[in-house]
Structure formats: structure tokens, C-alpha cells
Coordinates of C-alpha atoms in Angstrom, one line a residue:
M330 CA -4.2 -10.1 -5.3
K331 CA -4.2 -13.5 -3.5
L332 CA -3.6 -16.6 -5.6
V333 CA -6.0 -19.4 -4.9
E334 CA -4.9 -23.0 -5.2
P335 CA -7.1 -25.6 -6.9
P336 CA -9.0 -28.0 -4.6
S337 CA -6.9 -30.7 -2.9
C338 CA -6.6 -33.9 -4.8
S339 CA -7.2 -35.8 -1.6
S340 CA -11.0 -35.0 -1.8
L341 CA -13.1 -38.2 -1.6
S342 CA -15.1 -36.9 -4.6
T343 CA -12.0 -37.1 -6.8
V344 CA -12.4 -40.2 -9.0
V345 CA -9.4 -41.6 -10.9
F346 CA -10.0 -43.8 -14.0
I347 CA -7.5 -46.4 -14.9
G348 CA -7.5 -48.7 -18.0
R349 CA -5.6 -49.5 -21.2
N350 CA -5.4 -47.3 -24.2
R351 CA -5.5 -48.6 -27.8
R352 CA -1.7 -49.2 -27.7
G353 CA -1.9 -51.4 -24.6
Q354 CA -0.4 -48.8 -22.3
W355 CA -2.0 -48.2 -18.9
V356 CA -3.6 -44.8 -18.3
A357 CA -4.6 -43.1 -15.1
Q358 CA -6.6 -39.9 -15.3
E359 CA -8.5 -37.9 -12.8
Q360 CA -12.2 -37.5 -13.9
N361 CA -11.8 -33.8 -14.6
G362 CA -8.4 -34.0 -16.2
L363 CA -6.5 -32.4 -13.3
Y364 CA -3.8 -35.0 -13.5
G365 CA -3.0 -38.2 -15.4
G366 CA -0.2 -40.3 -17.0
L367 CA 0.8 -43.3 -19.0
F368 CA 2.3 -46.4 -17.4
V369 CA 3.8 -49.7 -18.4
S370 CA 1.9 -51.7 -15.8
R371 CA -1.4 -51.7 -14.0
A372 CA 0.4 -51.7 -10.7
Q373 CA 2.2 -48.4 -11.5
A374 CA -1.0 -46.8 -12.7
V375 CA -2.7 -47.7 -9.4
K376 CA 0.3 -46.6 -7.4
Y377 CA 0.2 -43.2 -9.1
A378 CA -3.6 -42.9 -8.7
L379 CA -3.3 -43.6 -5.0
F380 CA -0.5 -41.1 -4.5
E381 CA -2.4 -38.4 -6.3
N382 CA -5.8 -39.0 -4.6
G383 CA -4.5 -39.2 -1.1
Q384 CA -4.5 -43.0 -0.7
H385 CA -8.2 -43.5 -1.4
P386 CA -8.5 -46.8 -3.3
E387 CA -12.3 -46.6 -3.2
T388 CA -12.2 -43.7 -5.6
I389 CA -10.2 -45.6 -8.3
V390 CA -12.3 -47.0 -11.1
E391 CA -10.8 -49.5 -13.5
L392 CA -12.6 -49.2 -16.9
P393 CA -13.3 -52.3 -19.0
R394 CA -13.1 -50.2 -22.2
E395 CA -10.3 -48.3 -23.7
I396 CA -9.3 -45.0 -22.2
E397 CA -7.1 -42.4 -23.8
L398 CA -5.1 -39.8 -21.9
D399 CA -6.5 -36.4 -22.5
M400 CA -4.5 -33.6 -21.0
G401 CA -6.3 -31.0 -23.0
K402 CA -9.3 -30.9 -20.7
R403 CA -9.9 -27.8 -18.7
P404 CA -11.2 -28.4 -15.3
D405 CA -14.5 -26.6 -14.6
I406 CA -13.0 -24.6 -11.7
I407 CA -10.4 -23.0 -14.0
V408 CA -13.0 -22.2 -16.7
S409 CA -15.4 -20.6 -14.2
Q410 CA -12.6 -18.5 -12.6
R411 CA -11.6 -17.2 -16.0
A412 CA -15.1 -16.3 -16.9
A413 CA -15.5 -14.3 -13.7

């Protein structure tokens, strides 16, 4: 059986949200929860987002509201593969 890797993070359709959580930490998280992290500065959150999304600043969205890191999300592709 051949293992299939998830889609590349460099896809232009990959949106990364950045913003602050309720404790004031900076959060960066891919829209489907594929990757994310907590950061002490906005600059570090943006640097991480750019690294993960293949250097596409146009796909980074800074949110004006609070955002909490949720690493419990299951990307649709994984759920659909398990259902098959």
C-alpha cells in the first residue's frame, strides 16, 4: 500500500490566520488546522506563516478579533480518507 502525503502547504488556496489570543500571545493557524503555533511577537507569527505557506504573504489574514490555537481540528482530507 502506497502512503499518500497531504497536499503541499505551498498551495495558494492555503490561508493562514494570525492574531492575538485572550492572553495576548500571537497565534498563527492554517485555516483547516494543518499547522499552527503560539508566538511572542507578530513578526515571529508572520515569519512562521510565510515559512509554512511557501512565502505567500497574500494568503496571510490578520484577524481583528481574538483567535485561539486549536490543534484538535481534523482536516477534511484526513476525515474523508478514514471514511473511505
